[in-house]
Coordinates of C-alpha atoms in Angstrom, one line a residue:
M14 CA 0.0 0.0 0.0
P15 CA 1.3 3.5 -0.9
V16 CA 2.5 5.8 1.9
V17 CA -0.3 8.2 2.8
V18 CA 0.8 11.8 3.0
P19 CA -1.8 14.3 4.2
I20 CA -1.5 17.7 2.6
E21 CA -1.6 20.6 5.0
A22 CA -3.5 23.4 3.2
T23 CA -3.6 26.7 4.9
A24 CA -6.9 28.5 5.6
D25 CA -5.8 31.2 3.1
Q26 CA -5.3 28.6 0.4
L27 CA -8.7 26.9 1.1
A28 CA -10.3 30.3 1.0
Q29 CA -9.1 30.7 -2.6
V30 CA -11.2 27.8 -3.8
K31 CA -14.3 29.1 -5.6
Y32 CA -17.3 26.8 -5.6
N33 CA -20.2 27.0 -8.1
A34 CA -23.8 27.7 -7.2
D35 CA -24.2 24.0 -6.1
G36 CA -21.3 24.3 -3.7
L37 CA -19.0 22.2 -6.0
V38 CA -15.6 22.7 -7.7
A39 CA -14.2 20.6 -10.6
A40 CA -11.4 18.2 -9.6
I41 CA -9.1 16.8 -12.2
V42 CA -7.1 13.7 -11.4
Q43 CA -3.8 13.0 -13.1
E44 CA -1.6 9.9 -12.8
H45 CA 1.8 10.8 -11.3
R46 CA 4.1 8.6 -13.4
S47 CA 2.7 9.0 -16.8
G48 CA 1.0 12.4 -16.5
A49 CA -2.2 10.9 -18.0
V50 CA -5.4 12.7 -17.1
L51 CA -7.5 10.0 -15.4
M52 CA -10.8 11.6 -14.6
M53 CA -12.8 14.7 -13.7
A54 CA -15.2 14.7 -10.7
W55 CA -16.7 17.2 -8.3
M56 CA -15.8 18.1 -4.8
N57 CA -17.5 20.2 -2.1
A58 CA -15.6 21.8 0.8
E59 CA -16.1 18.7 3.0
T60 CA -14.7 16.2 0.4
L61 CA -11.8 18.5 -0.4
A62 CA -10.9 18.7 3.3
E63 CA -11.2 14.9 3.6
T64 CA -9.1 14.3 0.6
L65 CA -6.3 16.6 1.9
E66 CA -6.5 15.1 5.4
T67 CA -6.6 11.4 4.4
G68 CA -4.5 11.4 1.2
R69 CA -7.2 9.5 -0.7
T70 CA -9.5 11.1 -3.3
V71 CA -13.0 11.7 -2.1
F72 CA -15.7 13.3 -4.3
W73 CA -19.3 14.4 -4.4
S74 CA -21.6 12.4 -6.6
R75 CA -24.1 14.8 -8.3
S76 CA -26.3 11.9 -9.4
R77 CA -26.5 10.2 -6.1
Q78 CA -26.2 13.3 -4.0
E79 CA -23.6 11.7 -1.7
R80 CA -20.0 11.5 -0.8
W81 CA -17.9 8.8 -2.5
R82 CA -14.4 7.8 -1.8
K83 CA -12.7 6.5 -5.0
G84 CA -12.1 2.8 -4.7
D85 CA -14.2 1.9 -1.7
S86 CA -16.3 -0.5 -3.8
S87 CA -14.1 -1.1 -6.9
G88 CA -10.7 -1.3 -5.2
D89 CA -9.4 1.2 -7.7
R90 CA -8.1 3.6 -5.0
Q91 CA -6.3 6.9 -5.7
W92 CA -3.5 8.0 -3.4
V93 CA -2.8 11.7 -3.5
K94 CA 0.8 12.8 -4.1
A95 CA 0.2 16.5 -4.7
A96 CA -2.7 18.9 -4.9
Y97 CA -3.1 22.2 -6.7
Y98 CA -5.7 24.9 -7.3
D99 CA -5.7 26.9 -10.5
C100 CA -5.2 30.6 -11.1
D101 CA -8.9 31.4 -10.7
G102 CA -9.5 29.0 -7.9
D103 CA -12.3 27.3 -9.8
A104 CA -10.6 24.0 -10.6
L105 CA -8.5 21.6 -8.6
L106 CA -5.8 19.1 -9.8
F107 CA -4.8 16.0 -7.8
V108 CA -1.7 14.1 -8.8
V109 CA -2.2 10.5 -7.7
E110 CA -0.9 7.0 -7.6
Q111 CA -3.7 5.0 -9.2
E112 CA -4.3 1.5 -7.8
G113 CA -6.2 -1.3 -9.4
A114 CA -7.7 -1.5 -12.9
G115 CA -7.9 2.3 -13.4
A116 CA -10.0 5.3 -12.8
C117 CA -13.0 4.8 -15.1
H118 CA -16.1 2.9 -14.0
T119 CA -16.1 1.3 -17.5
G120 CA -12.9 -0.6 -16.7
E121 CA -10.7 1.7 -18.7
W122 CA -7.5 3.2 -17.2
S123 CA -8.6 6.7 -17.9
C124 CA -12.1 8.1 -18.4
F125 CA -10.8 10.0 -21.4
F126 CA -10.6 7.1 -23.9
R127 CA -13.1 8.2 -26.5
P128 CA -11.5 10.6 -29.0
F129 CA -13.3 13.0 -31.3
G130 CA -12.4 12.3 -35.0
S131 CA -9.8 9.7 -35.9
A132 CA -7.9 8.1 -33.0
S133 CA -4.8 7.9 -35.1
G134 CA -2.4 10.7 -34.5
S135 CA -4.3 12.0 -31.6
G136 CA -1.5 11.1 -29.1
G137 CA -4.6 9.6 -27.4
Y138 CA -5.7 8.1 -24.3
A139 CA -7.6 5.4 -26.2
G140 CA -8.0 2.2 -24.3
S141 CA -5.2 1.6 -21.8
A142 CA -3.0 4.4 -23.1
G143 CA -1.5 6.4 -20.3
R144 CA -1.4 3.3 -18.1
P145 CA 2.0 3.0 -16.5
P146 CA 3.9 -0.2 -17.6
A147 CA 3.5 -3.3 -15.4
A148 CA 6.7 -4.2 -13.5
S149 CA 7.3 -7.0 -16.0
E150 CA 7.2 -4.4 -18.9
A151 CA 9.3 -1.7 -17.2
G152 CA 12.9 -1.5 -18.0
S153 CA 15.4 -2.1 -15.3
G154 CA 17.3 1.1 -15.6

């Protein structure tokens, strides 16, 4: 299991986060080794605080109107390595170590596996692109 590292955000930093009319802010999740964008979800102030305190991503489900911690049912947990807020404060970025089969509920590594237009030449995230190599595939040096 990865080492959990809580992130100690200051009150001033948290005050910079701008929530929409529903009390939510967009949260983008990026895999720390490959840089692949894995998913986008929503957070409220409580799930943001829990994510920073526990080192695991926790989101707000708009469809179910409830908190959900990524991986509790699927095993595909996300361990936060770093957290950022953008220049306007209206989007968050979490750099994570992705465990399990990936971030997408469809079974894909990334939720961004469906390109517009032709997939060739897109540099794409199609299928398992962006997935870090398995230990058996990784070079030794």
